[in-house]
Amino acid sequence: MHFQEDESVRMVRQTVRDFAEKHIRPDMMVWDEAQHFPVDVFKGLGELGLMGVLVPESYGGSGFGYYEYAAAIEELAKVCGSIGLSMAAHNSLCTGHIMQFGNEEQKQRWLPKLAIAEWIGAWGLTEANTGSDALRMKCVAKKEGNEWVLNGAKNWITHGISGDIAVVLARTGDLLDSHGITAFVVERGTPGFSGGKKENKLGMRASETSEMIFQDCRIPEENVLGNIGDGFIQAMKVLDGGRISIAALSLGIAKGAYEAALKYSKEREQFGQPISNFQAIAFKLADMTTKIEAAELLIQESCDLKNKGKNVNKVSAMAKYYASEVSVFCANEAVQIFGGYGYTKDFPVEKFYRDCKLCTIGEGTSEIQKLVISRAILKD
Amino acid sequence: MKVLVCMSVVPDTTTKITFTENNTHFNKDGVQFIINPYDELAITRGLELAEANSGSVTVVHVGPAENEASIRKALSMGVTDAIRIDALAIDAQFVAEQIAEIAHGYDLILTGRESIDYNGGAVCGLLGALLNIPSANVVTEINYADGTFSFTRDIDGGREMLSCKGPVVASAQKDLCEPRIPNMRGIMAARTKPLQVLPPKDLINASQVSSYESPAPKSGVKLIDPSNAQELIHILRNELKVI
């Protein structure tokens, strides 16, 4: 395990911090209010190489490992969770799926565009009635000649409208058959593929979440990722890595809220002294920083295992579960420390408080993470 | 075009400054160090000029090995290679003399207008004198065309435009450019870019720090009603003794 970050991780953090302070912090509350997804910021992150952090250099990516990747998401989330979430979804879900399961021709075709954010990626597993219960998905693909015809809708999709390319999981076999689902790549502009309703969310409002609709959408055979029927297994593996992203996102929000509360508690005076002098406040800060460090260690362990190509199923679920709950805890305590000011949009903790809740829900709820962890420890 | 940029490493701007050893040494404990912000501008403009003229940029730093993380950051911004002169930077004269030893063969030498820790602002002029080349201090614009460098300086009540052939040394002021943010590829490449460590030239210290002293803490603001000018005059004359 790494307790001392290496130089490249520190440099990635500094780059993301500098970018976020310059290009995100000044406008983030405007985007939040308007639910505006800032595509130009995304392109800027792409120019820096942050949209293909894990993509090998041979495919136009940055070629870094999970330490640098998690650090980048964390630093973005310290400022704006929405941008961190969008970066996570683009990198680990859409790009990650193609990188892990695409053939050489598919990687050459799509990864270079995704790695520099020339194309924005989306990933479609969830449907209106099937969240955690993905095996009951209704979106169906039927083979007609050399093409697959896709019908159905996907919901809660990050970049469902703005995405230039989507990896879509659809039924190609029997209901509840874990080998009855296949992954397809659908490019924007394909007839029958359209964006649907954009969700009006509590938090993460600058990250676009919407429906993707497929009506007789014809997909060429060469857009199938891996083998027919392997889609569900692939998706579970993609989500194993994706959990590290959401854990890092959670950690960034928790740190952002904690750092804001720590600073405020030293400046805000009541009864003639800074409120940090009171144990009621100091103990909250002690709880926050202890939980943050514990979450960070779980994330580092997940990154370490992932970099070594080892199974991260249990550890990444633990990291995601714990870090997301810590983020909700810290944001809640931060608002409490700020008092009435924390309840206003004039201070950053109000936004952290709204953004953090996504982390215990998206890419597998806390309850599903506990299911994954308990299954892993009970199977032996 | 060959560009040399002189780089200092300074405490982060949010550092709480304290001293040790009977106020004779700066306390580095827990301090985050960064590239001097004015030097970041010099590096960025140096890179822009070198990139437009098929050139290269070398950074030189006088300092200990612990500052190599900041040198790597400069390399990640796009700098070609780096030289570290392995000595503690004692004062501007010491730094300038060390750099002058290696500053030959460059068309343009850049420094920041000053380092934000000791604020000497003297290295640019000293280098010009030591190398016997022109120097332009505190420049807000640098351009290059047909073998000639042109500089703009802000001066009292206006701007001054200068031009000369290289080699020339100039110091970077705030509006020169926007500092470049290193990209992922640059960070990856910086790991393997050449960083040469040279022994310092043997010099006798021209100066010595006797002691440091922190500025007096800011006192509270006293508000005086605009209609009560007599009280204001009384305070200024009798309490503060400034009039």
Coordinates of C-alpha atoms in Angstrom, one line a residue, chain A residues 7 11, chain B residues 7-9 34-35 43 59-79 81-85 190 193-197:
Chain A
E7 CA 5.7 12.4 -8.0
M11 CA 1.8 16.4 -10.4
Chain B
M7 CA 13.9 29.0 -11.9
S8 CA 13.5 29.5 -8.1
V9 CA 11.6 27.3 -5.8
I34 CA 6.3 25.6 -5.6
I35 CA 7.9 27.1 -8.7
I43 CA 8.9 29.2 -18.6
V59 CA 15.7 25.4 -17.0
V60 CA 18.4 26.1 -14.5
H61 CA 17.9 26.0 -10.8
V62 CA 20.3 26.7 -7.9
G63 CA 19.1 24.6 -5.0
P64 CA 19.2 21.3 -3.2
A65 CA 18.0 17.9 -4.4
E66 CA 14.7 18.3 -2.5
N67 CA 13.7 20.9 -5.1
E68 CA 13.8 18.4 -8.0
A69 CA 10.0 17.8 -7.7
S70 CA 9.5 21.4 -8.8
I71 CA 12.1 21.0 -11.6
R72 CA 10.1 18.0 -12.8
K73 CA 7.0 20.1 -12.9
A74 CA 8.9 22.6 -15.2
L75 CA 9.8 19.6 -17.4
S76 CA 6.2 18.5 -17.5
M77 CA 5.2 21.9 -18.8
G78 CA 7.3 21.1 -21.9
V79 CA 10.8 22.2 -21.0
D81 CA 16.0 19.6 -20.2
A82 CA 17.1 20.9 -16.8
I83 CA 20.2 21.8 -14.9
R84 CA 20.4 21.9 -11.1
I85 CA 23.4 23.5 -9.5
A190 CA 8.9 14.5 -17.4
K193 CA 13.7 14.0 -19.4
P194 CA 17.3 14.8 -18.6
L195 CA 18.1 16.6 -15.3
Q196 CA 21.8 17.3 -15.0
V197 CA 23.3 18.1 -11.6

